[in-house]
Each structure stands twice: as C-alpha cells, then as structure tokens.
Amino acid sequence: MRRAVYPGSFDPVTNGHLDIIKRASEQFDEVIVGVLNNSKKTPLFSAEERVNMIKCITSDLPNIRVRSFEGLSVNFVRECGAQVIIRGLRAITDFEYELQMAQTNRVMAPDVDTMFLITSLEYAYLSSTTVKEVASFGEDLDKFVQPVVADALRNKFRTRIMQ
Ligand code: ADP
C-alpha cells in the first residue's frame, strides 16, 4: 500500500490545494490530508472546521482521508503508516522554506521522503492568506475556493463584522 500524507494549515483549503490533493490521489493508493493544529497560531477556522471542509470537497475521491494532527509532520506520517510527504510548490519563494523543511525531515526520518508537486498554472498565485483578504472585503470567492468554503468564509466574516 503506497500511502502519502499531504500536511498543511489549509486555513482554508483553496482550489490550489484541491488540485494538489487530486493529483496526489492519482499517484498513491491512499492520501491522508493532515490538517495542522498549531497551538502557536490563531487560525481563522478551527482544525475541525478545516477538516470538515476538506472532507466535503473531496467526498468524490475514494482514496482521500482527512485528519488533524499536532506536532511534527514526520511523526504524523509515521503514525499514519505512510512513506511520503506531499508538498505543493508555487513559486521560487516557496522553494527555500520547503527545501529546508524537507531536508530537516529527512534527517529526522530517513525512512520518509518528500515529493513536490508543482502548482498548476491557473492556481500559481493562490494562497489561503489572499483568499481571506479578499473574503474580508466581501468580494466574490468563486474563482478561488469551492462553494462550501466560500460560504464558510462569508459566514465567518459576517459574524466578525457583527461582533
Ligand atoms: P503551510 O502553513 O504548511 O505552508 P498551507 O495550507 O499554506 O500550509 O499549504 C500547504 C501546502 O500546499 C504547501 O506545500 C503549499 O506550498 C501548498 N500550496 C498552497 N497553495 C498552493 C497552490 N495554490 N498551488 C499549489 N500548492 C499550494
């Protein structure tokens, strides 16, 4: 069984992430999307909300599982019984950080390898941060995220404005 883990914050999941999930699902028997629950960060969406959104938009992909985790990705990868970490690369600016992470992970866990998928051109500019920025101004989100995520973003910012 070839199993990979795609770890990230996914706050929230964008069409760029979804593209990577779909492409990874074609390469592995099973892909586990790992939603990082980082106590040092204050995400817009709780880990549970992020997991549920990813489950919802990947429900047509039979070999995708979604779980939240805390701590180091390599420990989560081992716990899942996976051999590979998937990461997406958008631009040269991603490269330095990703290289450092992949090399650090390799030292900590020589049995785990990192594979990079290069973003599809149409999603190269997309990030969760810019999507949140656009959402905060109440603009149309349909080109960036799936409808269920757009709804969740609208609700989140509506609630925030009312507070
Ligand atoms: P992290 O905080 O771990 O970087 P993100 O949710 O921002 O979490 O990203 C998770 C992974 O998805 C990273 O490898 C990132 O480079 C990749 N990624 C993010 N946006 C895109 C995109 N538009 N196209 C391809 N890969 C992406």
Coordinates of N, CA and C and ligand atoms in Angstrom, one line a residue:
M1 N 0.8 -1.2 0.0 CA 0.0 0.0 0.0 C 0.9 1.3 0.0
R2 N 0.8 2.0 -1.1 CA 1.6 3.3 -1.1 C 0.7 4.4 -0.6
R3 N 1.2 4.9 0.6 CA 0.4 5.9 1.3 C 1.2 7.2 1.4
A4 N 0.6 8.4 1.2 CA 1.3 9.7 1.3 C 0.4 10.6 2.2
V5 N 1.1 11.5 2.9 CA 0.5 12.5 3.7 C 0.7 13.9 3.1
Y6 N -0.4 14.6 3.0 CA -0.2 16.0 2.5 C -0.6 16.9 3.7
P7 N 0.5 17.4 4.4 CA 0.3 18.2 5.5 C 0.2 19.7 5.2
G8 N -0.5 20.4 6.0 CA -0.6 21.9 5.8 C -1.6 22.5 6.8
S9 N -1.7 23.9 6.7 CA -2.6 24.6 7.6 C -4.0 24.6 7.0
F10 N -4.1 24.7 5.7 CA -5.4 24.7 5.0 C -6.4 25.6 5.6
D11 N -6.0 26.9 5.9 CA -6.9 27.8 6.6 C -7.4 28.9 5.7
P12 N -8.3 28.7 4.8 CA -9.0 27.5 4.5 C -8.4 26.8 3.2
V13 N -8.9 25.6 2.9 CA -8.5 24.9 1.7 C -8.9 25.7 0.4
T14 N -7.9 25.9 -0.5 CA -8.2 26.6 -1.7 C -8.3 25.6 -2.9
N15 N -8.6 26.2 -4.1 CA -8.6 25.3 -5.3 C -7.2 24.9 -5.6
G16 N -6.2 25.6 -5.2 CA -4.8 25.2 -5.4 C -4.5 24.0 -4.6
H17 N -4.9 23.9 -3.3 CA -4.7 22.7 -2.5 C -5.5 21.6 -3.1
L18 N -6.7 21.8 -3.6 CA -7.6 20.7 -4.1 C -6.9 20.1 -5.3
D19 N -6.3 21.0 -6.2 CA -5.6 20.5 -7.3 C -4.5 19.5 -6.9
I20 N -3.7 19.9 -5.9 CA -2.6 19.0 -5.4 C -3.2 17.7 -4.8
I21 N -4.3 17.8 -4.1 CA -4.9 16.6 -3.5 C -5.3 15.6 -4.6
K22 N -6.0 16.2 -5.6 CA -6.5 15.3 -6.7 C -5.3 14.7 -7.5
R23 N -4.3 15.4 -7.7 CA -3.1 14.9 -8.5 C -2.4 13.8 -7.6
A24 N -2.3 14.1 -6.3 CA -1.6 13.1 -5.4 C -2.4 11.9 -5.4
S25 N -3.7 12.0 -5.4 CA -4.6 10.8 -5.3 C -4.5 9.9 -6.4
E26 N -4.0 10.4 -7.6 CA -3.7 9.6 -8.8 C -2.4 8.8 -8.7
Q27 N -1.5 9.3 -7.8 CA -0.2 8.7 -7.7 C -0.1 7.7 -6.6
F28 N -1.0 7.7 -5.6 CA -0.8 6.9 -4.4 C -2.1 6.1 -4.2
D29 N -2.0 5.0 -3.4 CA -3.2 4.2 -3.1 C -4.0 5.0 -2.1
E30 N -3.4 5.7 -1.2 CA -4.1 6.5 -0.2 C -3.4 7.7 0.1
V31 N -4.1 8.8 0.1 CA -3.5 10.1 0.5 C -4.3 10.6 1.8
I32 N -3.5 10.9 2.8 CA -4.1 11.5 4.0 C -3.8 12.9 4.1
V33 N -4.8 13.8 4.1 CA -4.6 15.2 4.2 C -4.5 15.5 5.7
G34 N -3.4 16.0 6.1 CA -3.1 16.3 7.5 C -3.3 17.8 7.8
V35 N -4.3 18.1 8.6 CA -4.6 19.5 9.0 C -3.8 19.8 10.3
L36 N -2.9 20.7 10.2 CA -2.0 21.0 11.3 C -2.8 21.9 12.3
N37 N -2.9 21.3 13.5 CA -3.5 22.1 14.6 C -2.4 22.7 15.5
N38 N -2.0 23.9 15.1 CA -0.8 24.5 15.7 C -1.2 25.5 16.8
S39 N -0.9 25.1 18.1 CA -1.4 25.9 19.2 C -0.7 27.3 19.2
K40 N 0.4 27.5 18.5 CA 1.1 28.8 18.5 C 0.4 29.7 17.5
K41 N -0.4 29.2 16.6 CA -1.0 30.1 15.6 C -2.5 30.3 15.9
T42 N -3.1 31.4 15.5 CA -4.5 31.6 15.7 C -5.2 31.6 14.3
P43 N -5.6 30.4 13.9 CA -6.2 30.3 12.5 C -7.6 30.9 12.5
L44 N -8.1 31.2 11.3 CA -9.4 31.7 11.1 C -10.4 30.6 11.4
F45 N -10.1 29.4 10.9 CA -11.0 28.3 11.1 C -10.4 27.3 12.1
S46 N -11.2 26.7 13.0 CA -10.7 25.6 13.9 C -10.3 24.4 13.0
A47 N -9.5 23.6 13.7 CA -9.0 22.4 13.0 C -10.2 21.5 12.5
E48 N -11.2 21.5 13.3 CA -12.4 20.7 13.0 C -13.1 21.2 11.8
E49 N -13.2 22.6 11.7 CA -13.9 23.2 10.6 C -13.0 23.0 9.3
R50 N -11.7 23.1 9.4 CA -10.8 22.9 8.3 C -10.9 21.4 7.8
V51 N -10.9 20.5 8.7 CA -11.1 19.1 8.3 C -12.4 18.8 7.6
N52 N -13.5 19.4 8.2 CA -14.8 19.1 7.6 C -14.9 19.7 6.2
M53 N -14.3 20.9 6.0 CA -14.4 21.5 4.6 C -13.6 20.6 3.6
I54 N -12.5 20.1 4.0 CA -11.7 19.3 3.1 C -12.4 18.0 2.8
K55 N -13.0 17.4 3.9 CA -13.8 16.1 3.7 C -14.9 16.4 2.7
C56 N -15.6 17.5 2.8 CA -16.7 17.8 2.0 C -16.3 18.0 0.5
I57 N -15.2 18.6 0.2 CA -14.8 18.9 -1.2 C -14.1 17.7 -1.8
T58 N -13.7 16.7 -1.0 CA -13.0 15.5 -1.5 C -13.9 14.3 -1.4
S59 N -15.2 14.5 -1.2 CA -16.1 13.3 -0.9 C -16.2 12.4 -2.2
D60 N -15.8 12.9 -3.3 CA -15.9 12.1 -4.6 C -14.6 11.4 -4.8
L61 N -13.6 11.6 -4.0 CA -12.3 10.9 -4.1 C -12.1 9.8 -3.1
P62 N -12.3 8.5 -3.5 CA -12.4 7.4 -2.6 C -11.1 7.2 -1.8
N63 N -9.9 7.6 -2.3 CA -8.7 7.2 -1.6 C -8.1 8.4 -0.8
I64 N -9.0 9.4 -0.4 CA -8.5 10.5 0.4 C -9.1 10.4 1.8
R65 N -8.2 10.5 2.8 CA -8.7 10.6 4.2 C -8.2 12.0 4.7
V66 N -9.0 12.5 5.7 CA -8.6 13.8 6.2 C -8.5 13.7 7.8
R67 N -7.4 14.1 8.3 CA -7.3 14.1 9.8 C -6.5 15.3 10.3
S68 N -6.8 15.7 11.5 CA -6.0 16.8 12.1 C -4.9 16.2 12.9
F69 N -3.8 16.9 13.1 CA -2.7 16.5 13.9 C -2.0 17.6 14.6
E70 N -1.3 17.3 15.6 CA -0.4 18.3 16.3 C 1.0 17.8 16.2
G71 N 1.9 18.8 16.3 CA 3.4 18.4 16.4 C 4.0 18.2 15.0
L72 N 5.0 17.4 15.0 CA 5.8 17.3 13.8 C 5.2 16.5 12.7
S73 N 5.3 16.9 11.4 CA 4.7 16.2 10.3 C 5.3 14.8 10.3
V74 N 6.6 14.6 10.4 CA 7.2 13.3 10.3 C 6.6 12.3 11.3
N75 N 6.3 12.8 12.5 CA 5.7 11.8 13.5 C 4.3 11.4 13.0
F76 N 3.5 12.4 12.5 CA 2.2 12.1 11.9 C 2.3 11.1 10.8
V77 N 3.3 11.3 9.9 CA 3.4 10.5 8.7 C 3.7 9.0 9.2
R78 N 4.5 8.9 10.2 CA 4.8 7.5 10.7 C 3.6 6.9 11.3
E79 N 2.9 7.7 12.1 CA 1.7 7.3 12.8 C 0.6 6.8 11.7
C80 N 0.6 7.4 10.6 CA -0.3 7.0 9.5 C 0.2 5.8 8.7
G81 N 1.4 5.4 9.0 CA 2.0 4.3 8.2 C 2.3 4.7 6.8
A82 N 2.6 6.0 6.6 CA 2.9 6.5 5.2 C 4.4 6.6 5.0
Q83 N 4.8 6.7 3.8 CA 6.2 6.8 3.4 C 6.6 8.1 2.8
V84 N 5.6 8.9 2.4 CA 5.9 10.1 1.6 C 5.1 11.3 2.2
I85 N 5.8 12.4 2.1 CA 5.1 13.7 2.4 C 5.0 14.4 1.1
I86 N 3.7 14.9 0.8 CA 3.5 15.7 -0.4 C 3.5 17.2 0.0
R87 N 4.1 18.0 -0.8 CA 4.0 19.4 -0.6 C 3.8 20.0 -2.0
G88 N 3.2 21.2 -2.1 CA 3.0 21.9 -3.3 C 4.0 23.0 -3.4
L89 N 4.5 23.3 -4.6 CA 5.4 24.4 -4.8 C 4.8 25.4 -5.8
R90 N 4.7 26.6 -5.4 CA 4.1 27.6 -6.2 C 5.1 28.4 -7.0
A91 N 6.0 29.0 -6.2 CA 7.0 30.0 -6.8 C 8.3 29.7 -6.1
I92 N 9.3 30.4 -6.6 CA 10.6 30.3 -6.1 C 10.7 30.7 -4.6
T93 N 9.7 31.6 -4.2 CA 9.7 32.0 -2.8 C 9.3 30.8 -1.9
D94 N 8.5 29.9 -2.4 CA 8.2 28.7 -1.6 C 9.4 27.8 -1.4
F95 N 10.4 27.9 -2.4 CA 11.4 26.8 -2.5 C 12.3 26.7 -1.3
E96 N 12.8 27.9 -0.9 CA 13.8 27.9 0.2 C 13.3 27.3 1.5
Y97 N 12.1 27.7 1.9 CA 11.5 27.1 3.1 C 11.2 25.6 2.9
E98 N 10.7 25.3 1.8 CA 10.3 23.9 1.5 C 11.6 23.0 1.5
L99 N 12.6 23.5 0.9 CA 13.9 22.7 0.9 C 14.4 22.5 2.3
Q100 N 14.4 23.5 3.1 CA 14.9 23.4 4.5 C 14.0 22.4 5.3
M101 N 12.7 22.5 5.1 CA 11.8 21.6 5.8 C 12.0 20.2 5.4
A102 N 12.2 20.0 4.1 CA 12.3 18.6 3.5 C 13.6 18.0 4.0
Q103 N 14.7 18.8 4.0 CA 16.0 18.3 4.5 C 16.0 18.0 6.0
T104 N 15.3 18.9 6.8 CA 15.2 18.7 8.2 C 14.4 17.4 8.5
N105 N 13.3 17.2 7.7 CA 12.5 16.0 7.9 C 13.3 14.7 7.6
R106 N 14.1 14.9 6.5 CA 14.9 13.7 6.1 C 15.9 13.3 7.1
V107 N 16.5 14.3 7.8 CA 17.5 14.0 8.9 C 16.7 13.3 10.0
M108 N 15.5 13.8 10.4 CA 14.8 13.3 11.5 C 14.2 11.9 11.2
A109 N 13.8 11.7 9.9 CA 13.1 10.5 9.5 C 13.6 10.0 8.1
P110 N 14.8 9.3 8.1 CA 15.3 8.9 6.8 C 14.4 8.0 6.0
D111 N 13.5 7.4 6.7 CA 12.5 6.5 6.1 C 11.4 7.2 5.4
V112 N 11.3 8.5 5.5 CA 10.2 9.3 4.9 C 10.8 10.2 3.9
D113 N 10.2 10.3 2.7 CA 10.7 11.2 1.7 C 9.6 12.2 1.4
T114 N 10.1 13.4 0.8 CA 9.2 14.5 0.5 C 9.1 14.5 -1.1
M115 N 7.9 14.6 -1.6 CA 7.7 14.8 -3.0 C 7.0 16.1 -3.2
F116 N 7.4 16.8 -4.2 CA 6.8 18.1 -4.5 C 6.0 18.0 -5.8
L117 N 4.8 18.6 -5.8 CA 4.0 18.8 -7.0 C 4.0 20.2 -7.3
I118 N 4.3 20.5 -8.5 CA 4.4 21.9 -9.0 C 2.9 22.4 -9.3
T119 N 2.6 23.5 -8.7 CA 1.2 24.1 -8.9 C 0.8 24.1 -10.4
S120 N -0.5 23.9 -10.6 CA -1.0 24.1 -12.0 C -1.0 25.6 -12.2
L121 N -0.7 26.0 -13.5 CA -0.6 27.5 -13.8 C -1.7 28.3 -13.2
E122 N -2.9 27.8 -13.4 CA -4.1 28.6 -13.0 C -4.2 28.9 -11.5
Y123 N -3.5 28.1 -10.7 CA -3.5 28.3 -9.3 C -2.2 28.9 -8.7
A124 N -1.3 29.2 -9.5 CA 0.0 29.6 -9.1 C 0.0 30.8 -8.1
Y125 N -0.9 31.6 -8.2 CA -1.0 32.9 -7.4 C -1.8 32.7 -6.1
L126 N -2.5 31.5 -6.0 CA -3.5 31.4 -4.9 C -2.9 31.0 -3.6
S127 N -3.3 31.7 -2.5 CA -2.9 31.3 -1.2 C -4.1 31.5 -0.2
S128 N -4.1 30.8 0.9 CA -5.2 31.0 1.9 C -5.2 32.4 2.4
T129 N -4.0 33.0 2.5 CA -3.9 34.3 3.1 C -4.6 35.4 2.1
T130 N -4.4 35.3 0.8 CA -5.0 36.2 -0.1 C -6.5 36.0 -0.2
V131 N -6.9 34.7 -0.1 CA -8.3 34.4 -0.1 C -9.0 35.0 1.1
K132 N -8.4 34.9 2.2 CA -9.0 35.5 3.4 C -9.1 37.0 3.3
E133 N -8.1 37.6 2.7 CA -8.1 39.1 2.5 C -9.2 39.5 1.6
V134 N -9.4 38.8 0.5 CA -10.5 39.0 -0.5 C -11.8 38.9 0.2
A135 N -12.0 37.8 1.0 CA -13.2 37.5 1.7 C -13.5 38.6 2.7
S136 N -12.5 39.2 3.4 CA -12.8 40.2 4.4 C -13.4 41.4 3.8
F137 N -13.2 41.6 2.5 CA -13.9 42.8 1.8 C -15.2 42.4 1.1
G138 N -15.6 41.2 1.4 CA -16.9 40.7 0.9 C -16.9 40.5 -0.6
E139 N -15.8 40.3 -1.2 CA -15.7 40.1 -2.7 C -16.0 38.6 -3.1
D140 N -16.3 38.4 -4.4 CA -16.6 37.1 -4.9 C -15.4 36.2 -4.8
L141 N -15.7 34.9 -4.3 CA -14.6 34.0 -4.0 C -14.7 32.8 -4.9
D142 N -15.6 32.7 -5.8 CA -15.9 31.5 -6.6 C -14.7 31.0 -7.4
K143 N -13.8 31.9 -7.8 CA -12.6 31.5 -8.6 C -11.5 30.9 -7.8
F144 N -11.6 31.1 -6.5 CA -10.5 30.7 -5.6 C -10.8 29.5 -4.8
V145 N -12.0 29.3 -4.3 CA -12.3 28.2 -3.4 C -13.6 27.5 -3.9
Q146 N -13.9 26.3 -3.3 CA -15.1 25.6 -3.6 C -16.3 26.3 -2.9
P147 N -17.5 26.1 -3.4 CA -18.7 26.9 -2.8 C -18.9 26.7 -1.3
V148 N -18.6 25.5 -0.8 CA -18.8 25.3 0.6 C -17.8 26.1 1.5
V149 N -16.6 26.3 0.9 CA -15.6 27.1 1.6 C -15.9 28.6 1.5
A150 N -16.4 29.0 0.3 CA -16.8 30.4 0.1 C -17.9 30.7 1.1
D151 N -18.9 29.8 1.3 CA -20.0 30.0 2.3 C -19.4 30.2 3.7
A152 N -18.5 29.3 4.0 CA -17.9 29.3 5.4 C -17.2 30.6 5.6
L153 N -16.4 31.1 4.6 CA -15.7 32.4 4.7 C -16.7 33.5 4.9
R154 N -17.7 33.5 4.0 CA -18.7 34.6 4.1 C -19.3 34.6 5.6
N155 N -19.7 33.5 6.1 CA -20.3 33.4 7.4 C -19.3 33.9 8.5
K156 N -18.0 33.5 8.3 CA -17.0 33.9 9.3 C -16.9 35.4 9.4
F157 N -16.8 36.0 8.2 CA -16.6 37.5 8.2 C -17.8 38.2 8.5
R158 N -19.0 37.7 8.2 CA -20.3 38.3 8.6 C -20.4 38.3 10.1
T159 N -20.0 37.2 10.8 CA -20.1 37.1 12.2 C -19.1 38.1 12.9
R160 N -17.9 38.2 12.2 CA -16.9 39.1 12.8 C -17.3 40.5 12.7
I161 N -18.0 40.9 11.6 CA -18.4 42.3 11.5 C -19.5 42.6 12.5
M162 N -20.4 41.6 12.8 CA -21.5 41.8 13.7 C -21.0 41.9 15.2
Q163 N -19.8 41.3 15.4 CA -19.3 41.3 16.8 C -18.9 42.7 17.3
Ligands
ADP1 P1 1.6 25.6 5.4 O1 1.3 26.5 6.5 O2 2.1 24.2 5.8 O3 2.5 26.1 4.3 P2 -0.6 25.8 3.6 O4 -2.0 25.4 3.8 O5 -0.3 27.2 3.3 O6 0.2 25.3 4.8 O7 0.0 25.0 2.4 C1 0.1 23.6 2.4 C2 0.8 23.1 1.2 O8 0.1 23.4 0.0 C3 2.2 23.7 1.0 O9 3.1 22.8 0.5 C4 2.0 24.8 0.0 O10 3.1 25.2 -0.8 C5 0.9 24.2 -0.9 N1 0.1 25.1 -1.6 C6 -0.6 26.2 -1.1 N2 -1.2 26.9 -2.0 C7 -1.0 26.2 -3.2 C8 -1.3 26.4 -4.6 N3 -2.1 27.5 -5.0 N4 -0.9 25.6 -5.5 C9 -0.1 24.5 -5.1 N5 0.3 24.3 -3.9 C10 -0.1 25.1 -2.9

